[in-house]
Every structure is written in C-alpha cells, then in structure tokens.
C-alpha cells in the first residue's frame, strides 16, 4: 500500500508551533502533598535533625512555588484539609504559608540578599460618628512623620527602610488580599523602594478598597477595627532582628521590643489621631501589637470576636436583672450544631439550671488552653462572682468536673 501521509515537517518548517504546556498536578493532590509534609514534620519532631530540616525545606520550596504560580486555592485548601486532620499539622502549615506569603527574599544587584516584609498594626478607633475615609492621611508632613516614627522608636534598625501604605484598611479590605496578591504587593514595594523613579504599583492600588459598612449617624458612638499596612526592607542578615537562641535572652529580646512598641504607641497616638481625622480630639485609639500581615489580622479578628462575646454576656446579664456578682460563669469546650465552641453558662449563686448560655466559636487548630485562658481572663472584667472551668456539660446543663479558674 502506498504511504499517502505527508512527511513530518522538521522543527525549522514550523517556527510558530508552541511547545506543549507542562501538565499541572491535580490541585487536590498538591494540597494533600502539603498536608502530608506538614504532618510528617509535626509527627517526627524527635527525628534526625538533618532529615527534619530537609522536610522543612521541602515544605518551604513547595509553598513558594505555589505562591509564584498564584495557586491560592491549593494553599487555602491544604490548610482546610489540615484543620480536620491534625491541629498541630494545621498550625504549622498555616504559619508557614502565612509567613512565606508576607515575606519576600530578593538578591540585589550587589549580590546582597534582602528581605522585605509586609507588616500590619491593628487598632480599634473609637469616635463619635465614625471615621470619614476622605479625612485619612490628608497631611503630607504628618504622614511622613508617621513613617519615620518606626525607626525613631527603635522598632526598626537604622538600615531598614519603612514605607506605610497611604490607606487605612478595614477588615473586608484585608480579607480580600489573597496570598499571591500580597506577594505581588511585596514585589511592587521592593521595586518602588529600590528605584529613584516613580514605579507603578497596581496590586497595591487595587488593595486600597473603599470601606464596607460603617454608616454611623453623627451622634453615634463608633468603634471600628482598622489596620495600618506597611513594608519593611532590610538586609536578610541584619543582626537587629536576630532572636537569641538562649531562651532567657530570647524572652528579654521580645520583652524589650514590646516595651519599645508600647512607648511608640503612646507617643505616636496624637500624630496618628491627626492622620485619621479632621477632629483628632474626638478620636481614641487602642493599639494591638504589630505583626506580619496575617498575624496582625488574626489579632484583630480575635479581639473583635472577644468583644462580641463579652457584649453578649453583658446583654444576658442585663436580661436577668441581677447584679453580676450574684452570678457565676462556667466555661467548657463543647460541640454545638457540628461546630466546636467554648460555651459559657451563667448560673445563680443559690444553685439551679443555667440562666443563660453564650457560645464563642472555636477554631479546631487553636491552642485550646490558650483560648480558654483568654476567655476566662476577659470574663474576669465583667464583675462575676466567679469563673470555673469544666470538662463539659451534661444534658441538663450541669458542669462536669468544674474547677475554679485561677488567672496566671
């Protein structure tokens, strides 16, 4: 039979043919790979140090690759799978993803490795009528002074460059910034900080969304959670940021940083009030601690959740028409409607069934003891007769194995 097919053309005969794209691994498989690596690390803390270091490096490389390829769905999906797999695994994986997303290592033209971090400062702003977005950061001199204040207060080394985004973020705006978005913002910030010319920063501009909600009347008492977002560019080996290996020296390092931060917050408050409002005297600021992007977000969300819980507890106390010191609270972790919660039952001192119940959502990956301690400490500000910790509650609402909570 004659061969009627055309002969195959050589490469030079088809210059416009595009090479086949490499086949991407299945997203579910990539997510499971992350979970398996994190689980192996958490379960083998006593393994050979070299093996453990290799696994940690493998996890870091994979996370960075997924960030470069903008696979936010894989990273988020892996954390969600880990949440229902193992609490320690989930914490490790989430910490590594969030730290890598908020940090970028770049080797400059002089072959010096640089690190640029995205940090945030959460703050609660109390005012009458709420903040007006168009009033924020209007004055150039005040805004420049705010950026300079970090080095002046000793929160950054003399060789660190700090820039603050000229926008006050609300929680909705922070929520909308994906892992890969933050990496792109870091690249833009690095390019802008290293250039003597104006550099376009479309990702940073896109993150500066108008605030959601906040429709306060002129006489309404407002409390708003807001975030300052900034970037810190420094040499990767800057000794100022090196935490001592010795435990006591490490504790002293963080205590010193906390003391400097508190001094900064106290001294910068009048300046920041002017930056945020045309009526600075009517603004009160409560600072939470500065952290990398996701750590700061977690702080703000946790404090907001705690305030909502305390507000609900106070409402339940008001409904009882009893003085708080005539009521005791018992706290225990339980499952409600398929979700883990910390349950607060309020009881009369003279005995009887619970007067009211308040549930606070609990993240499966959270440190249970720390969450219980934070809640009991917060309840201590309400003025109750006492607070007890229990293993759980029976069907009638009676606490099981309740013991008085003793604050550390």
CSV table of C-alpha atoms in Angstrom, one decimal:
chain,number,residue,atom,x,y,z
A,1,UNK,CA,0.0,0.0,0.0
A,2,UNK,CA,1.4,3.5,-0.8
A,3,UNK,CA,2.1,5.8,2.0
A,4,UNK,CA,-0.3,8.8,1.3
A,5,UNK,CA,0.6,10.7,4.6
A,6,UNK,CA,2.6,13.8,4.3
A,7,UNK,CA,6.1,13.5,5.7
A,8,UNK,CA,6.5,15.1,9.1
A,9,UNK,CA,8.0,18.6,8.9
A,10,UNK,CA,11.1,19.3,10.8
A,11,UNK,CA,11.3,22.0,13.5
A,12,UNK,CA,12.6,24.6,11.1
A,13,UNK,CA,9.4,24.2,8.9
A,14,UNK,CA,7.0,25.1,11.8
A,15,UNK,CA,8.6,28.0,13.7
A,16,UNK,CA,5.2,29.2,15.0
A,17,UNK,CA,4.3,26.0,16.8
A,18,UNK,CA,4.1,26.5,20.6
A,19,UNK,CA,5.7,23.9,22.9
A,20,UNK,CA,3.1,21.9,24.8
A,21,UNK,CA,2.5,23.3,28.3
A,22,UNK,CA,3.6,21.1,31.2
A,23,UNK,CA,0.7,19.3,32.8
A,24,UNK,CA,-0.1,20.8,36.2
A,25,UNK,CA,-0.5,18.4,39.1
A,26,UNK,CA,-4.1,18.0,40.3
A,27,UNK,CA,-4.9,20.8,42.9
A,28,UNK,CA,-6.2,18.2,45.4
A,29,UNK,CA,-3.0,16.2,45.1
A,30,UNK,CA,-0.9,19.3,45.6
A,31,UNK,CA,-2.9,20.3,48.7
A,32,UNK,CA,-2.6,16.7,50.1
A,33,UNK,CA,1.2,16.8,49.5
A,34,UNK,CA,1.4,19.9,51.6
A,35,UNK,CA,-0.6,18.3,54.4
A,36,UNK,CA,1.4,15.1,54.3
A,37,UNK,CA,4.7,17.1,54.5
A,38,UNK,CA,3.4,19.2,57.4
A,39,UNK,CA,2.1,16.1,59.2
A,40,UNK,CA,5.4,14.3,58.8
A,41,UNK,CA,7.2,17.3,60.3
A,42,UNK,CA,4.9,17.6,63.3
A,43,UNK,CA,4.9,13.8,64.0
A,44,UNK,CA,8.7,13.5,63.7
A,45,UNK,CA,9.9,16.3,66.0
A,46,UNK,CA,12.4,13.8,67.6
A,47,UNK,CA,13.7,12.6,64.2
A,48,UNK,CA,17.2,13.1,62.9
A,49,UNK,CA,17.7,16.9,62.7
A,50,UNK,CA,19.1,16.7,59.2
A,51,UNK,CA,16.1,14.8,57.9
A,52,UNK,CA,13.7,17.2,59.7
A,53,UNK,CA,15.5,20.2,58.2
A,54,UNK,CA,15.2,18.7,54.7
A,55,UNK,CA,11.5,18.1,55.1
A,56,UNK,CA,11.0,21.7,56.4
A,57,UNK,CA,13.0,23.0,53.4
A,58,UNK,CA,10.9,20.8,51.0
A,59,UNK,CA,7.7,22.3,52.5
A,60,UNK,CA,9.1,25.9,52.1
A,61,UNK,CA,10.1,25.3,48.5
A,62,UNK,CA,6.7,23.9,47.6
A,63,UNK,CA,4.8,26.8,49.3
A,64,UNK,CA,7.0,29.3,47.5
A,65,UNK,CA,6.4,27.6,44.1
A,66,UNK,CA,2.6,27.6,44.7
A,67,UNK,CA,2.8,31.3,45.6
A,68,UNK,CA,4.7,32.2,42.4
A,69,UNK,CA,2.1,30.3,40.4
A,70,UNK,CA,-0.8,32.0,42.3
A,71,UNK,CA,-2.3,28.7,43.5
A,72,UNK,CA,-4.2,30.3,46.4
A,73,UNK,CA,-6.9,27.7,46.1
A,74,UNK,CA,-4.3,24.9,46.7
A,75,UNK,CA,-2.8,26.7,49.7
A,76,UNK,CA,-6.1,27.5,51.3
A,77,UNK,CA,-7.5,24.1,50.5
A,78,UNK,CA,-4.5,22.4,52.2
A,79,UNK,CA,-5.0,24.4,55.4
A,80,UNK,CA,-8.6,23.5,55.4
A,81,UNK,CA,-7.8,19.8,55.0
A,82,UNK,CA,-5.2,20.0,57.7
A,83,UNK,CA,-7.8,21.7,60.0
A,84,UNK,CA,-9.7,18.4,60.1
A,85,UNK,CA,-6.6,16.2,60.0
A,86,UNK,CA,-4.4,17.3,63.0
A,87,UNK,CA,-4.3,20.6,65.0
A,88,UNK,CA,-0.5,20.7,65.2
A,89,UNK,CA,-0.2,20.0,61.5
A,90,UNK,CA,-2.7,22.7,60.6
A,91,UNK,CA,-0.9,25.3,62.8
A,92,UNK,CA,2.4,24.5,61.3
A,93,UNK,CA,1.1,24.6,57.7
A,94,UNK,CA,-0.9,27.8,58.2
A,95,UNK,CA,2.1,29.5,59.9
A,96,UNK,CA,4.5,28.6,57.1
A,97,UNK,CA,2.1,29.6,54.3
A,98,UNK,CA,1.3,33.0,56.0
A,99,UNK,CA,4.9,33.7,56.8
A,100,UNK,CA,6.1,32.9,53.2
A,101,UNK,CA,3.2,35.0,51.8
A,102,UNK,CA,4.1,38.0,53.9
A,103,UNK,CA,7.9,37.8,53.2
A,104,UNK,CA,9.9,38.1,50.0
A,105,UNK,CA,13.7,37.4,49.7
A,106,UNK,CA,15.4,39.2,46.9
A,107,UNK,CA,19.1,39.2,45.8
A,108,UNK,CA,20.0,42.7,44.8
A,109,UNK,CA,22.4,43.9,42.1
A,110,UNK,CA,25.2,44.0,44.7
A,111,UNK,CA,24.5,40.3,45.4
A,112,UNK,CA,23.3,41.1,48.9
A,113,UNK,CA,20.2,39.2,50.0
A,114,UNK,CA,17.4,41.5,51.0
A,115,UNK,CA,14.2,40.7,52.8
A,116,UNK,CA,11.0,42.7,52.5
A,117,UNK,CA,8.1,42.0,54.9
A,118,UNK,CA,4.5,43.1,54.9
A,119,UNK,CA,3.5,44.2,58.4
A,120,UNK,CA,0.3,45.5,59.9
A,121,UNK,CA,-0.8,47.3,63.0
A,122,UNK,CA,-4.4,46.5,64.1
A,123,UNK,CA,-6.1,49.3,66.1
A,124,UNK,CA,-9.6,50.0,67.4
A,125,UNK,CA,-10.7,53.5,66.7
A,126,UNK,CA,-13.4,55.0,69.0
A,127,UNK,CA,-15.1,58.1,67.8
A,128,UNK,CA,-18.5,59.9,67.6
A,129,UNK,CA,-19.9,59.4,64.2
A,130,UNK,CA,-17.2,57.1,62.9
A,131,UNK,CA,-14.1,57.9,60.7
A,132,UNK,CA,-14.5,59.6,57.4
A,133,UNK,CA,-12.4,57.9,54.7
A,134,UNK,CA,-11.6,61.1,52.9
A,135,UNK,CA,-10.1,62.6,56.1
A,136,UNK,CA,-7.5,59.9,56.4
A,137,UNK,CA,-3.8,60.8,55.7
A,138,UNK,CA,-4.6,64.2,54.2
A,139,UNK,CA,-1.5,65.9,55.5
A,140,UNK,CA,1.8,65.1,53.8
A,141,UNK,CA,4.0,66.1,56.7
A,142,UNK,CA,2.1,64.1,59.3
A,143,UNK,CA,2.1,61.0,57.1
A,144,UNK,CA,5.9,61.3,56.6
A,145,UNK,CA,6.4,61.7,60.3
A,146,UNK,CA,4.4,58.5,60.9
A,147,UNK,CA,6.7,56.6,58.6
A,148,UNK,CA,9.8,58.0,60.3
A,149,UNK,CA,8.5,57.1,63.8
A,150,UNK,CA,9.2,53.4,63.5
A,151,UNK,CA,13.0,53.8,63.3
A,152,UNK,CA,13.0,56.7,65.8
A,153,UNK,CA,11.2,54.5,68.3
A,154,UNK,CA,13.7,51.6,67.8
A,155,UNK,CA,11.2,49.3,66.2
A,156,UNK,CA,13.4,49.0,63.1
A,157,UNK,CA,17.1,49.1,62.6
A,158,UNK,CA,18.8,52.2,61.2
A,159,UNK,CA,19.4,50.3,57.9
A,160,UNK,CA,15.8,49.4,57.5
A,161,UNK,CA,13.6,51.3,55.1
A,162,UNK,CA,9.9,51.6,56.1
A,163,UNK,CA,7.0,52.7,53.9
A,164,UNK,CA,3.4,52.8,55.0
A,165,UNK,CA,0.5,52.5,52.5
A,166,UNK,CA,-1.4,55.7,52.4
A,167,UNK,CA,-4.7,54.0,53.1
A,168,UNK,CA,-6.4,52.7,56.3
A,169,UNK,CA,-7.7,49.2,55.7
A,170,UNK,CA,-10.9,47.8,57.1
A,171,UNK,CA,-11.3,44.0,57.8
A,172,UNK,CA,-13.1,43.5,54.5
A,173,UNK,CA,-10.2,45.0,52.6
A,174,UNK,CA,-7.7,42.9,54.4
A,175,UNK,CA,-9.8,39.7,53.8
A,176,UNK,CA,-9.7,40.3,50.1
A,177,UNK,CA,-5.9,40.2,49.8
A,178,UNK,CA,-5.0,36.7,48.8
A,179,UNK,CA,-1.7,35.1,49.5
A,180,UNK,CA,-0.4,35.7,45.9
A,181,UNK,CA,-1.8,39.3,46.0
A,182,UNK,CA,0.4,40.0,49.0
A,183,UNK,CA,3.4,38.5,47.2
A,184,UNK,CA,2.8,40.8,44.2
A,185,UNK,CA,2.4,43.8,46.6
A,186,UNK,CA,5.8,42.9,48.1
A,187,UNK,CA,7.4,42.8,44.7
A,188,UNK,CA,5.9,46.2,43.8
A,189,UNK,CA,7.0,47.7,47.1
A,190,UNK,CA,10.5,46.3,46.7
A,191,UNK,CA,10.8,47.8,43.2
A,192,UNK,CA,9.5,51.2,44.3
A,193,UNK,CA,11.8,51.3,47.3
A,194,UNK,CA,14.9,50.5,45.2
A,195,UNK,CA,14.1,52.9,42.4
A,196,UNK,CA,14.7,56.6,42.2
A,197,UNK,CA,11.8,57.0,39.8
A,198,UNK,CA,8.1,56.5,40.3
A,199,UNK,CA,7.2,52.9,39.8
A,200,UNK,CA,3.7,51.7,39.1
A,201,UNK,CA,2.1,49.6,41.9
A,202,UNK,CA,-1.2,48.3,40.5
A,203,UNK,CA,-1.5,45.5,43.1
A,204,UNK,CA,-1.1,47.9,46.0
A,205,UNK,CA,-3.5,50.3,44.4
A,206,UNK,CA,-6.1,47.5,43.9
A,207,UNK,CA,-5.8,46.6,47.6
A,208,UNK,CA,-6.9,50.1,48.7
A,209,UNK,CA,-10.7,49.4,48.6
A,210,UNK,CA,-13.4,51.7,50.0
A,211,UNK,CA,-14.6,50.7,53.4
A,212,UNK,CA,-17.6,48.5,53.9
A,213,UNK,CA,-20.4,49.5,56.2
A,214,UNK,CA,-19.7,52.0,59.0
A,215,UNK,CA,-22.9,54.0,58.3
A,216,UNK,CA,-22.9,55.8,61.6
A,217,UNK,CA,-25.1,58.8,62.5
A,218,UNK,CA,-23.3,62.0,63.5
A,219,UNK,CA,-24.0,61.3,67.2
A,220,UNK,CA,-23.4,57.6,67.2
A,221,UNK,CA,-20.6,56.1,69.3
A,222,UNK,CA,-18.5,54.2,66.9
A,223,UNK,CA,-15.8,51.5,67.4
A,224,UNK,CA,-14.1,50.5,64.2
A,225,UNK,CA,-11.3,47.9,63.6
A,226,UNK,CA,-8.7,49.3,61.2
A,227,UNK,CA,-5.3,48.3,60.0
A,228,UNK,CA,-2.1,50.2,59.1
A,229,UNK,CA,-0.2,48.3,56.4
A,230,UNK,CA,3.5,48.8,55.8
A,231,UNK,CA,6.6,47.3,54.2
A,232,UNK,CA,10.0,46.9,55.8
A,233,UNK,CA,13.0,46.4,53.6
A,234,UNK,CA,16.3,45.2,55.3
A,235,UNK,CA,19.3,43.1,54.8
A,236,UNK,CA,18.4,39.4,55.4
A,237,UNK,CA,21.2,39.1,57.9
A,238,UNK,CA,20.5,42.3,59.8
A,239,UNK,CA,21.6,41.4,63.4
A,240,UNK,CA,18.9,43.8,64.8
A,241,UNK,CA,16.2,41.2,64.0
A,242,UNK,CA,18.1,38.1,65.1
A,243,UNK,CA,16.4,36.4,68.1
A,244,UNK,CA,18.9,35.0,70.6
A,245,UNK,CA,18.9,31.2,70.7
A,246,UNK,CA,19.1,31.2,74.5
A,247,UNK,CA,15.6,31.0,76.0
A,248,UNK,CA,16.1,33.7,78.6
A,249,UNK,CA,17.9,36.0,76.2
A,250,UNK,CA,15.1,35.4,73.7
A,251,UNK,CA,12.5,36.3,76.2
A,252,UNK,CA,14.4,39.5,77.1
A,253,UNK,CA,14.6,40.4,73.4
A,254,UNK,CA,10.8,40.2,72.9
A,255,UNK,CA,10.2,42.0,76.2
A,256,UNK,CA,12.4,44.8,75.1
A,257,UNK,CA,10.6,45.0,71.7
A,258,UNK,CA,7.2,45.1,73.5
A,259,UNK,CA,8.4,47.9,75.8
A,260,UNK,CA,9.6,49.9,72.8
A,261,UNK,CA,6.3,49.3,71.0
A,262,UNK,CA,4.2,50.5,73.9
A,263,UNK,CA,6.3,53.6,74.1
A,264,UNK,CA,5.9,54.2,70.4
A,265,UNK,CA,2.1,53.7,70.6
A,266,UNK,CA,1.8,56.2,73.5
A,267,UNK,CA,4.0,58.8,71.7
A,268,UNK,CA,2.6,58.4,68.2
A,269,UNK,CA,-1.1,58.4,69.2
A,270,UNK,CA,-1.6,62.2,68.9
A,271,UNK,CA,0.1,62.2,65.5
A,272,UNK,CA,-2.0,59.2,64.3
A,273,UNK,CA,-5.2,60.9,65.5
A,274,UNK,CA,-4.3,63.9,63.3
A,275,UNK,CA,-3.6,61.5,60.4
A,276,UNK,CA,-7.0,59.8,60.7
A,277,UNK,CA,-9.4,62.6,61.4
A,278,UNK,CA,-10.0,66.3,60.9
A,279,UNK,CA,-11.3,66.3,64.6
A,280,UNK,CA,-8.4,64.4,66.3
A,281,UNK,CA,-9.5,65.3,69.8
A,282,UNK,CA,-12.7,63.2,69.3
A,283,UNK,CA,-10.7,60.1,68.3
A,284,UNK,CA,-9.4,57.5,70.8
A,285,UNK,CA,-7.0,54.7,69.7
A,286,UNK,CA,-6.4,51.3,71.1
A,287,UNK,CA,-3.4,49.6,69.6
A,288,UNK,CA,-2.9,45.9,69.2
A,289,UNK,CA,0.6,44.5,68.6
A,290,UNK,CA,2.5,44.9,65.3
A,291,UNK,CA,3.0,41.7,63.5
A,292,UNK,CA,3.4,40.3,60.0
A,293,UNK,CA,0.3,40.7,57.8
A,294,UNK,CA,-1.6,37.6,58.8
A,295,UNK,CA,-0.6,37.6,62.5
A,296,UNK,CA,-1.9,41.1,62.8
A,297,UNK,CA,-5.2,40.2,61.0
A,298,UNK,CA,-5.6,37.2,63.4
A,299,UNK,CA,-5.1,39.5,66.4
A,300,UNK,CA,-7.8,42.0,65.2
A,301,UNK,CA,-10.3,39.2,64.4
A,302,UNK,CA,-9.7,37.5,67.7
A,303,UNK,CA,-10.2,40.8,69.7
A,304,UNK,CA,-13.3,41.6,67.7
A,305,UNK,CA,-14.7,38.2,68.4
A,306,UNK,CA,-13.9,38.5,72.1
A,307,UNK,CA,-15.6,41.9,72.3
A,308,UNK,CA,-18.7,40.5,70.7
A,309,UNK,CA,-18.8,37.6,73.2
A,310,UNK,CA,-18.4,40.0,76.1
A,311,UNK,CA,-21.2,42.2,74.7
A,312,UNK,CA,-23.5,39.1,74.5
A,313,UNK,CA,-22.6,38.1,78.1
A,314,UNK,CA,-23.4,41.6,79.3
A,315,UNK,CA,-26.7,41.5,77.5
A,316,UNK,CA,-27.6,38.2,79.1
A,317,UNK,CA,-26.7,39.6,82.5
A,318,UNK,CA,-28.9,42.7,81.9
A,319,UNK,CA,-31.8,40.4,81.0
A,320,UNK,CA,-31.5,38.6,84.3
A,321,UNK,CA,-31.8,41.9,86.2
A,322,UNK,CA,-29.3,40.6,88.7
A,323,UNK,CA,-26.0,42.1,89.8
A,324,UNK,CA,-23.1,40.3,88.1
A,325,UNK,CA,-21.6,39.5,91.5
A,326,UNK,CA,-24.6,37.3,92.2
A,327,UNK,CA,-23.9,35.1,89.2
A,328,UNK,CA,-21.1,32.7,88.4
A,329,UNK,CA,-19.8,31.6,85.0
A,330,UNK,CA,-18.7,28.1,83.9
A,331,UNK,CA,-16.7,27.7,80.7
A,332,UNK,CA,-16.2,24.4,78.8
A,333,UNK,CA,-15.4,23.3,75.2
A,334,UNK,CA,-18.4,21.6,73.6
A,335,UNK,CA,-19.7,20.7,70.1
A,336,UNK,CA,-22.8,22.7,69.0
A,337,UNK,CA,-24.5,22.1,65.7
A,338,UNK,CA,-21.5,20.2,64.5
A,339,UNK,CA,-19.1,23.1,65.3
A,340,UNK,CA,-16.6,23.4,68.2
A,341,UNK,CA,-17.4,26.2,70.6
A,342,UNK,CA,-16.4,27.5,74.0
A,343,UNK,CA,-19.7,27.5,76.0
A,344,UNK,CA,-20.3,30.0,78.8
A,345,UNK,CA,-23.1,29.0,81.1
A,346,UNK,CA,-24.3,31.6,83.7
A,347,UNK,CA,-25.6,30.2,87.0
A,348,UNK,CA,-27.3,31.8,90.0
A,349,UNK,CA,-25.2,31.5,93.2
A,350,UNK,CA,-28.0,29.8,95.0
A,351,UNK,CA,-28.0,26.9,92.6
A,352,UNK,CA,-30.3,25.7,89.8
A,353,UNK,CA,-30.1,25.3,86.0
A,354,UNK,CA,-28.2,27.8,83.8
A,355,UNK,CA,-29.8,31.3,83.5
A,356,UNK,CA,-28.3,31.8,80.1
A,357,UNK,CA,-25.8,30.4,77.6
A,358,UNK,CA,-23.3,32.1,75.3
A,359,UNK,CA,-21.2,30.2,72.7
A,360,UNK,CA,-17.9,31.5,71.3
A,361,UNK,CA,-16.7,29.8,68.1
A,362,UNK,CA,-13.5,27.8,68.4
A,363,UNK,CA,-11.0,27.2,65.6
A,364,UNK,CA,-10.1,23.5,65.5
A,365,UNK,CA,-6.5,24.4,65.0
A,366,UNK,CA,-6.4,26.8,68.0
A,367,UNK,CA,-4.5,26.1,71.2
A,368,UNK,CA,-7.4,25.1,73.5
A,369,UNK,CA,-5.7,26.0,76.7
A,370,UNK,CA,-4.7,29.5,75.5
A,371,UNK,CA,-8.2,30.1,74.1
A,372,UNK,CA,-9.8,29.1,77.5
A,373,UNK,CA,-7.4,31.3,79.4
A,374,UNK,CA,-8.1,34.3,77.2
A,375,UNK,CA,-11.8,33.9,77.5
A,376,UNK,CA,-11.7,33.4,81.3
A,377,UNK,CA,-9.4,36.5,81.7
A,378,UNK,CA,-11.9,38.5,79.6
A,379,UNK,CA,-14.8,37.3,81.7
A,380,UNK,CA,-12.9,38.5,84.7
A,381,UNK,CA,-13.6,42.1,83.7
A,382,UNK,CA,-17.4,41.6,83.8
A,383,UNK,CA,-17.5,41.5,87.7
A,384,UNK,CA,-19.0,38.0,88.1
A,385,UNK,CA,-18.8,36.2,91.5
A,386,UNK,CA,-16.5,33.6,90.0
A,387,UNK,CA,-15.4,31.7,86.9
A,388,UNK,CA,-15.0,28.0,86.7
A,389,UNK,CA,-13.5,25.7,84.0
A,390,UNK,CA,-15.3,22.4,83.3
A,391,UNK,CA,-14.7,19.4,81.1
A,392,UNK,CA,-18.1,19.7,79.6
A,393,UNK,CA,-21.9,19.9,80.4
A,394,UNK,CA,-24.4,17.2,80.8
A,395,UNK,CA,-27.8,17.1,79.1
A,396,UNK,CA,-29.3,19.3,81.9
A,397,UNK,CA,-26.6,21.9,81.5
A,398,UNK,CA,-24.8,20.9,84.7
A,399,UNK,CA,-21.0,21.3,84.5
A,400,UNK,CA,-18.8,18.2,84.6
A,401,UNK,CA,-15.6,18.3,86.7
A,402,UNK,CA,-15.7,22.1,87.2
A,403,UNK,CA,-12.7,23.8,89.0
A,404,UNK,CA,-12.2,27.5,89.8
A,405,UNK,CA,-10.2,29.4,87.2
A,406,UNK,CA,-7.1,30.9,88.6
A,407,UNK,CA,-5.5,33.6,86.5
A,408,UNK,CA,-1.8,33.2,85.8
